[in-house]
Coordinates of C-alpha atoms in Angstrom, one line a residue:
Chain H
M1 CA 23.7 11.2 12.0
T2 CA 23.6 10.1 8.3
K3 CA 20.7 7.9 7.5
V4 CA 20.1 5.9 4.3
T5 CA 16.7 6.9 3.0
A6 CA 14.5 6.2 0.1
Q7 CA 11.4 7.9 -1.3
L8 CA 9.2 6.2 -3.9
S9 CA 5.8 6.9 -5.5
V10 CA 3.6 3.8 -5.6
S11 CA 0.1 3.0 -6.6
L12 CA -2.3 1.7 -3.9
D13 CA -1.4 -1.8 -5.1
G14 CA 2.3 -1.2 -4.8
Y15 CA 3.5 -0.5 -8.3
Y16 CA 6.0 2.2 -9.1
A17 CA 5.5 1.8 -12.9
G18 CA 3.4 -0.3 -15.3
P19 CA 4.5 -3.7 -16.7
Q20 CA 8.2 -3.5 -17.8
H21 CA 8.8 -2.2 -21.3
D22 CA 10.6 -4.9 -23.3
G23 CA 12.8 -2.4 -25.1
D24 CA 11.0 -2.9 -28.4
G25 CA 9.4 0.3 -29.6
D26 CA 8.8 3.7 -27.9
W27 CA 9.0 3.6 -24.1
L28 CA 6.6 6.5 -24.0
R29 CA 3.9 4.4 -25.6
S30 CA 4.5 1.5 -23.2
A31 CA 2.3 0.4 -20.3
E32 CA 5.4 0.9 -18.1
S33 CA 5.5 4.7 -18.8
H34 CA 1.7 5.1 -18.5
G35 CA 1.8 3.6 -15.0
F36 CA 5.0 5.6 -14.0
F37 CA 3.5 8.9 -15.2
R38 CA 0.3 8.3 -13.2
V39 CA 2.1 7.6 -9.9
T40 CA 4.6 10.4 -10.3
R41 CA 2.2 13.1 -11.6
W42 CA 1.7 14.6 -8.1
A43 CA 5.4 15.4 -8.1
T44 CA 5.6 16.9 -11.6
E45 CA 2.8 19.3 -10.7
A46 CA 4.6 20.4 -7.5
M47 CA 6.6 23.6 -7.5
A48 CA 9.6 22.2 -5.7
W49 CA 10.1 19.5 -8.3
R50 CA 9.5 21.9 -11.2
E51 CA 12.0 24.4 -9.8
R52 CA 14.7 21.7 -9.7
Q53 CA 13.9 20.8 -13.3
G54 CA 14.0 24.4 -14.5
F55 CA 10.3 24.6 -15.1
A56 CA 8.1 27.5 -14.0
G57 CA 4.8 27.3 -12.0
G58 CA 3.4 24.4 -10.1
R59 CA 1.5 24.0 -6.9
H60 CA 3.1 25.2 -3.6
D61 CA 1.4 22.9 -1.2
A62 CA 2.1 20.1 1.3
D63 CA 3.2 17.8 -1.6
S64 CA 5.7 20.4 -2.8
E65 CA 7.1 20.8 0.7
I66 CA 7.7 17.1 1.0
I67 CA 9.8 17.2 -2.2
A68 CA 11.7 20.3 -1.1
E69 CA 12.5 18.6 2.3
S70 CA 13.7 15.4 0.5
F71 CA 16.1 17.4 -1.7
A72 CA 17.4 19.4 1.2
A73 CA 18.0 16.4 3.4
A74 CA 20.1 14.5 0.8
G75 CA 23.9 15.0 0.9
A76 CA 24.5 12.3 -1.7
Y77 CA 22.5 9.9 -3.8
V78 CA 22.7 6.3 -4.8
M79 CA 21.0 5.5 -8.1
G80 CA 20.3 2.5 -10.3
R81 CA 21.9 2.3 -13.8
R82 CA 18.7 2.2 -15.7
M83 CA 17.5 5.4 -14.0
A84 CA 20.8 7.1 -14.6
D85 CA 20.8 6.2 -18.2
G86 CA 17.2 7.3 -18.7
G87 CA 17.8 10.6 -17.0
E88 CA 21.1 11.6 -18.6
V89 CA 19.5 13.5 -21.6
P90 CA 16.4 14.9 -20.0
W91 CA 18.3 16.2 -16.9
G92 CA 20.6 18.1 -19.2
D93 CA 23.6 20.2 -18.1
E94 CA 22.2 21.0 -14.6
P95 CA 20.6 17.9 -13.1
P96 CA 18.2 18.3 -10.2
F97 CA 20.3 16.6 -7.5
R98 CA 23.0 19.3 -6.8
A99 CA 25.0 16.7 -4.9
P100 CA 27.2 13.7 -5.7
V101 CA 25.3 10.7 -7.2
F102 CA 26.7 7.2 -7.1
V103 CA 25.4 4.9 -9.8
V104 CA 25.4 1.2 -9.3
T105 CA 26.5 -0.4 -12.6
H106 CA 28.6 -3.1 -14.2
R107 CA 30.1 -0.7 -16.8
P108 CA 33.1 1.4 -15.7
R109 CA 32.9 5.0 -16.8
P110 CA 34.7 8.2 -15.7
T111 CA 33.0 10.4 -13.2
L112 CA 30.7 13.0 -14.9
H113 CA 30.7 16.5 -13.5
R114 CA 27.6 18.6 -14.1
Q115 CA 26.7 22.2 -13.2
G116 CA 25.0 23.0 -9.9
G117 CA 26.9 20.5 -7.8
T118 CA 25.7 17.3 -9.4
S119 CA 28.3 14.6 -10.3
F120 CA 27.7 11.0 -11.4
T121 CA 30.3 8.4 -10.1
Y122 CA 29.9 5.0 -11.6
V123 CA 30.4 2.3 -9.0
T124 CA 31.2 -1.2 -10.3
D125 CA 31.9 -3.1 -7.1
G126 CA 28.4 -3.4 -5.8
L127 CA 25.6 -1.8 -3.9
A128 CA 27.2 -1.8 -0.5
S129 CA 30.2 0.0 -1.9
A130 CA 28.0 2.6 -3.6
V131 CA 26.2 3.2 -0.3
A132 CA 29.5 3.5 1.6
Q133 CA 30.9 6.0 -0.9
A134 CA 27.7 8.1 -0.8
R135 CA 27.8 8.0 3.0
A136 CA 31.4 9.4 2.9
A137 CA 30.3 12.1 0.5
A138 CA 27.1 13.0 2.4
G139 CA 28.7 14.7 5.4
E140 CA 26.1 15.3 8.1
K141 CA 23.2 14.9 5.6
N142 CA 21.4 11.7 4.5
V143 CA 22.2 9.3 1.7
A144 CA 19.1 9.2 -0.5
V145 CA 18.4 6.1 -2.7
A146 CA 17.0 8.0 -5.7
G147 CA 15.7 4.9 -7.4
G148 CA 14.5 3.4 -9.5
G149 CA 12.3 1.0 -7.6
S150 CA 14.5 -2.0 -8.3
L151 CA 17.4 -0.3 -6.5
V152 CA 15.2 0.6 -3.5
R153 CA 14.2 -3.0 -3.3
Q154 CA 17.8 -4.2 -3.4
V155 CA 18.8 -1.7 -0.6
L156 CA 15.8 -2.9 1.5
R157 CA 16.6 -6.5 0.9
A158 CA 20.2 -6.0 1.8
G159 CA 19.2 -4.4 5.2
L160 CA 20.9 -1.1 4.3
L161 CA 17.8 1.1 4.4
D162 CA 17.1 3.2 7.6
E163 CA 14.0 5.1 6.4
L164 CA 11.5 4.6 3.6
E165 CA 8.9 7.2 2.6
L166 CA 6.1 6.0 0.4
H167 CA 4.1 8.4 -1.6
V168 CA 0.9 6.3 -1.9
V169 CA -1.1 7.4 -4.9
P170 CA -4.9 6.7 -4.9
V171 CA -4.9 4.5 -8.0
V172 CA -5.0 0.8 -8.6
L173 CA -2.9 -0.2 -11.6
G174 CA -3.5 -3.9 -11.5
A175 CA -0.1 -4.8 -13.0
G176 CA 3.5 -3.5 -13.2
L177 CA 6.8 -3.2 -11.4
R178 CA 6.4 -3.8 -7.7
L179 CA 8.6 -2.3 -5.0
F180 CA 8.1 -5.2 -2.6
D181 CA 8.7 -8.3 -4.8
D182 CA 11.5 -10.7 -4.3
L183 CA 12.8 -9.6 -0.9
G184 CA 14.1 -13.0 0.1
L185 CA 11.6 -13.5 3.0
D186 CA 10.5 -16.9 4.0
D187 CA 6.8 -17.6 4.8
F188 CA 7.1 -17.1 8.6
E189 CA 9.3 -14.0 8.4
A190 CA 8.5 -10.3 7.7
I191 CA 10.2 -6.9 7.5
E192 CA 8.8 -4.7 10.3
L193 CA 8.7 -0.9 10.1
T194 CA 7.4 1.9 12.2
P195 CA 5.4 4.8 10.7
D196 CA 6.9 8.0 12.1
R197 CA 5.0 10.6 9.9
V198 CA 1.9 10.7 7.8
V199 CA 1.1 13.7 5.6
P200 CA -2.2 13.5 3.7
S201 CA -3.0 15.5 0.6
P202 CA -5.8 15.2 -1.9
Q203 CA -3.5 13.6 -4.5
V204 CA -1.3 11.4 -2.4
T205 CA -0.6 10.1 1.1
H206 CA 3.0 10.5 2.3
I207 CA 3.9 7.8 4.9
R208 CA 7.4 7.8 6.3
Y209 CA 8.7 4.7 8.0
A210 CA 11.7 3.8 10.1
V211 CA 12.8 0.3 8.9
R212 CA 13.3 -2.0 11.9
G213 CA 14.3 -5.1 9.9
R214 CA 13.5 -8.7 9.7
A215 CA 11.4 -10.4 12.4
P216 CA 9.6 -13.8 12.7
L217 CA 5.8 -13.8 12.4
V218 CA 4.2 -15.1 15.6
L219 CA 0.7 -16.2 16.4
D220 CA -1.2 -14.7 19.4
D221 CA -4.4 -15.6 21.3
R222 CA -6.7 -13.4 19.2
G223 CA -7.4 -11.2 22.2
R224 CA -8.6 -14.0 24.6
G225 CA -5.8 -13.3 27.1
T226 CA -5.5 -10.6 29.7
G227 CA -5.1 -7.7 27.3
T228 CA -2.5 -5.8 25.4
P229 CA 1.2 -6.4 25.5
Chain C
M1 CA -27.8 7.6 1.6
T2 CA -26.6 4.0 1.8
K3 CA -23.1 3.3 0.6
V4 CA -21.4 0.0 0.0
T5 CA -18.2 0.1 2.0
A6 CA -15.3 -2.2 2.8
Q7 CA -12.6 -2.1 5.4
L8 CA -9.6 -4.4 5.2
S9 CA -6.3 -4.7 7.1
V10 CA -3.4 -5.1 4.7
S11 CA 0.4 -5.2 4.9
L12 CA 2.5 -2.5 3.3
D13 CA 2.9 -4.8 0.4
G14 CA -0.9 -5.4 0.0
Y15 CA -1.5 -8.8 1.6
Y16 CA -4.4 -9.4 3.9
A17 CA -3.1 -12.9 4.9
G18 CA -0.1 -15.1 4.2
P19 CA 0.1 -17.6 1.4
Q20 CA -3.2 -19.6 1.2
H21 CA -3.5 -22.6 3.4
D22 CA -4.0 -25.7 1.3
G23 CA -6.4 -27.3 3.7
D24 CA -3.9 -30.0 4.7
G25 CA -3.1 -29.7 8.4
D26 CA -3.8 -27.1 11.0
W27 CA -4.7 -23.6 9.7
L28 CA -3.2 -22.1 12.8
R29 CA 0.2 -23.4 11.9
S30 CA 0.0 -22.2 8.3
A31 CA 1.7 -19.2 6.8
E32 CA -1.7 -17.9 5.9
S33 CA -2.7 -17.5 9.5
H34 CA 0.6 -16.1 10.5
G35 CA 0.2 -13.3 8.0
F36 CA -3.4 -12.8 8.9
F37 CA -2.7 -12.5 12.6
R38 CA 0.0 -10.0 12.0
V39 CA -2.1 -7.6 9.9
T40 CA -5.1 -7.8 12.2
R41 CA -3.3 -7.6 15.5
W42 CA -4.0 -3.9 15.9
A43 CA -7.7 -4.7 15.9
T44 CA -7.6 -7.5 18.4
E45 CA -5.8 -5.2 20.8
A46 CA -8.4 -2.5 20.4
M47 CA -11.2 -2.1 23.0
A48 CA -14.0 -1.7 20.4
W49 CA -13.2 -5.0 18.7
R50 CA -12.7 -6.8 22.0
E51 CA -16.1 -5.6 23.4
R52 CA -17.9 -7.0 20.3
Q53 CA -16.2 -10.3 20.9
G54 CA -17.0 -10.4 24.6
F55 CA -13.4 -9.9 25.7
A56 CA -12.4 -7.4 28.4
G57 CA -9.7 -4.8 28.2
G58 CA -7.9 -3.4 25.2
R59 CA -6.7 0.0 24.1
H60 CA -9.2 2.8 23.8
D61 CA -7.5 4.9 21.2
A62 CA -7.8 6.2 17.6
D63 CA -7.6 2.6 16.3
S64 CA -10.5 1.5 18.5
E65 CA -12.6 4.5 17.5
I66 CA -12.2 3.5 13.8
I67 CA -13.5 0.1 14.6
A68 CA -16.4 1.4 16.7
E69 CA -17.3 3.8 13.8
S70 CA -17.3 1.0 11.3
F71 CA -19.6 -1.2 13.4
A72 CA -22.0 1.7 14.0
A73 CA -22.2 2.7 10.3
A74 CA -23.1 -0.8 9.1
G75 CA -26.8 -1.6 8.8
A76 CA -26.1 -4.9 7.0
Y77 CA -23.1 -7.0 5.9
V78 CA -22.1 -8.9 2.9
M79 CA -19.7 -11.8 3.6
G80 CA -17.8 -14.5 1.8
R81 CA -18.5 -18.1 2.4
R82 CA -15.0 -18.9 3.6
M83 CA -15.1 -16.2 6.2
A84 CA -18.6 -17.2 7.4
D85 CA -17.7 -20.8 7.7
G86 CA -14.5 -20.0 9.6
G87 CA -16.2 -17.6 12.0
E88 CA -19.3 -19.7 12.8
V89 CA -17.7 -21.5 15.8
P90 CA -15.5 -18.7 17.2
W91 CA -18.2 -16.1 17.0
G92 CA -20.5 -18.3 19.1
D93 CA -24.1 -17.5 20.0
E94 CA -23.7 -13.8 19.9
P95 CA -21.6 -12.8 16.9
P96 CA -20.1 -9.3 16.7
F97 CA -22.2 -7.9 13.8
R98 CA -25.6 -7.2 15.5
A99 CA -27.1 -6.8 12.0
P100 CA -28.2 -9.0 9.1
V101 CA -25.3 -10.7 7.3
F102 CA -25.7 -11.9 3.7
V103 CA -23.3 -14.7 2.8
V104 CA -22.4 -15.3 -0.8
T105 CA -22.3 -19.0 -1.3
H106 CA -23.2 -21.8 -3.7
R107 CA -24.7 -24.0 -1.0
P108 CA -28.3 -23.2 0.0
R109 CA -29.0 -23.2 3.8
P110 CA -31.8 -21.8 6.0
T111 CA -31.2 -18.4 7.5
L112 CA -29.4 -18.6 10.9
H113 CA -30.7 -16.3 13.6
R114 CA -28.3 -15.5 16.4
Q115 CA -28.5 -13.4 19.6
G116 CA -27.9 -9.7 19.6
G117 CA -29.4 -9.0 16.2
T118 CA -27.1 -11.0 13.9
S119 CA -28.6 -13.2 11.3
F120 CA -26.9 -15.1 8.5
T121 CA -28.8 -15.3 5.2
Y122 CA -27.2 -17.6 2.5
V123 CA -27.4 -16.0 -0.9
T124 CA -26.9 -18.4 -3.8
D125 CA -27.7 -16.2 -6.8
G126 CA -24.6 -14.1 -6.8
L127 CA -22.8 -11.2 -5.4
A128 CA -25.0 -8.5 -6.9
S129 CA -28.0 -10.1 -5.3
A130 CA -26.4 -10.3 -1.9
V131 CA -25.5 -6.6 -2.1
A132 CA -29.0 -5.7 -3.2
Q133 CA -30.5 -7.7 -0.3
A134 CA -28.1 -6.1 2.2
R135 CA -29.0 -2.7 0.8
A136 CA -32.7 -3.4 1.4
A137 CA -31.9 -4.5 5.0
A138 CA -29.5 -1.7 5.8
G139 CA -32.1 1.1 6.0
E140 CA -30.3 4.5 6.2
K141 CA -27.1 2.9 7.2
N142 CA -24.3 1.4 5.0
V143 CA -23.8 -2.0 3.6
A144 CA -20.4 -3.2 4.8
V145 CA -18.5 -5.9 2.9
A146 CA -17.1 -7.7 5.9
G147 CA -14.6 -9.8 3.9
G148 CA -12.7 -11.9 3.4
G149 CA -10.3 -10.2 1.0
S150 CA -11.4 -12.2 -1.9
L151 CA -15.0 -10.9 -1.6
V152 CA -13.8 -7.3 -1.2
R153 CA -11.8 -7.8 -4.5
Q154 CA -14.9 -9.2 -6.2
V155 CA -17.1 -6.2 -5.1
L156 CA -14.4 -3.8 -6.3
R157 CA -14.0 -5.6 -9.6
A158 CA -17.8 -5.6 -10.1
G159 CA -17.9 -1.8 -9.7
L160 CA -20.2 -2.2 -6.6
L161 CA -17.9 -0.5 -4.0
D162 CA -18.4 3.1 -3.0
E163 CA -15.9 3.4 -0.2
L164 CA -12.8 1.4 0.7
E165 CA -10.9 1.9 4.0
L166 CA -7.5 0.3 4.2
H167 CA -5.8 -0.3 7.5
V168 CA -2.2 -0.2 6.3
V169 CA 0.0 -2.2 8.7
P170 CA 3.7 -1.3 8.8
V171 CA 5.0 -4.8 7.9
V172 CA 6.2 -6.3 4.6
L173 CA 5.1 -10.0 4.4
G174 CA 6.6 -10.7 1.0
A175 CA 4.0 -13.3 0.0
G176 CA 0.3 -14.1 0.6
L177 CA -3.2 -13.3 -0.4
R178 CA -3.5 -9.9 -2.1
L179 CA -6.5 -7.6 -2.2
F180 CA -5.6 -6.1 -5.5
D181 CA -5.0 -9.1 -7.7
D182 CA -7.0 -10.1 -10.7
L183 CA -9.2 -7.0 -11.1
G184 CA -9.7 -7.4 -14.9
L185 CA -7.8 -4.2 -15.7
D186 CA -6.0 -3.9 -19.0
D187 CA -2.5 -2.3 -19.2
F188 CA -3.7 1.2 -20.0
E189 CA -6.5 1.3 -17.5
A190 CA -6.7 1.9 -13.8
I191 CA -9.2 2.2 -10.9
E192 CA -9.1 5.8 -9.6
L193 CA -9.9 6.6 -6.0
T194 CA -9.9 9.8 -3.8
P195 CA -8.6 9.7 -0.3
D196 CA -11.1 11.4 2.0
R197 CA -9.7 10.7 5.4
V198 CA -6.3 9.6 6.8
V199 CA -5.9 8.6 10.5
P200 CA -2.4 7.8 11.6
S201 CA -1.6 5.7 14.6
P202 CA 1.6 4.1 15.8
Q203 CA 0.4 0.6 14.7
V204 CA -1.5 1.3 11.5
T205 CA -2.4 4.0 9.0
H206 CA -6.1 4.2 8.3
I207 CA -6.8 5.6 4.8
R208 CA -10.4 5.9 3.6
Y209 CA -11.0 6.2 -0.1
A210 CA -14.0 7.1 -2.3
V211 CA -14.0 4.7 -5.2
R212 CA -14.3 6.7 -8.5
G213 CA -14.1 3.8 -10.9
R214 CA -12.2 2.8 -14.0
A215 CA -10.3 5.4 -16.0
P216 CA -7.8 5.2 -18.9
L217 CA -4.1 5.9 -18.1
V218 CA -2.9 8.9 -20.0
L219 CA 0.6 10.4 -20.6
D220 CA 1.4 14.0 -19.8
D221 CA 4.2 16.4 -20.7
R222 CA 6.2 15.8 -17.5
G223 CA 5.6 19.3 -16.4
R224 CA 7.1 21.1 -19.4
G225 CA 3.8 22.8 -20.2
T226 CA 2.3 25.8 -18.7
G227 CA 1.5 24.4 -15.4
T228 CA -1.0 22.2 -13.5
P229 CA -4.2 21.1 -15.1

């Protein structure tokens, strides 16, 4: 059955990039890019990522297998406008997705067909519509929320996400763009998840969660009762 | 050789408790306690924690073994004043530490001797002094920073921490007290760590890190070069 999944590389303190670039000057010199490069470096050094980008070499290890698995599981993608704009030139004529990509945007634009099976369809009637269109296109495979982090947050907040895999990178950035900000939770409410797979590697810890959804926070007796539930 | 270690239970979004209680009204009814209870519940249900508190029952599983190991490795503790004050009554005559505890505080107070090997020494000349006194008391064992989260942050910020074990609980709280705030990092600088053990369980993911220290954030060529460094 098709699931809506997301994968995101985050620092130990939950950032997927450094503090947001204000658009003035070179993004590559910004704190945003420095943080983003650090948390995604494990991927750019992995063979499975490099092969999709048309680069040679790279490590063939557990990290690379996680990337290969994510690509293989996705029948369609949902993507934020900022990521789609930023990737259009570097991804070139044959983008790494090899599947239909649905871009959430306010600006209408004709569908862009690329080589290797990738297409970009620009969806202007909202996130839920983009997810529904991706689901229809995904067949038996999953809908992967490609990012960026802001879109993953929106999908989580909207209750549309079934599975979240975090690639937890052993670095503390101290500031930046956070996955888990502004989720609309009140103080006595949380989003509960269940870890269903953990893959450790020297560079990153991959933790995959099933998203169970919102639940109230409750007190307990701090273990004074008769035992475990 | 003695290491300075810390263990802390945190939510997936990095909180060790809910938003700080303002001291007005019952802490147990506060958002702070609701968040704190959620992220520490795995421990209160574990046999090794319950045994130290004088409670029967509990699960004997990987989570419990992690707790037993932490208690066994600690020859002395460093603790924040707020945690020491909060625990004084509930811990009773025989606190769970069974080792000397050095409390970082501004208020002088005679050393408190409890049953079972626990003592509380109140250190008024700063964090580094408390760590040094605990190191002298620890013998061949480790100095464990018992918490709260604010003290763990201070020890990390001061470059005094050798090892950090996070118990990552699969819940998103959305707000609260964060371990990794206010570390004094600039935008192009990070704290690097190395994961040296990951223990998954259904309730929590235990990730132990060696703290390597501050390092500059650098750009790379996004994999276009000849391969991995």
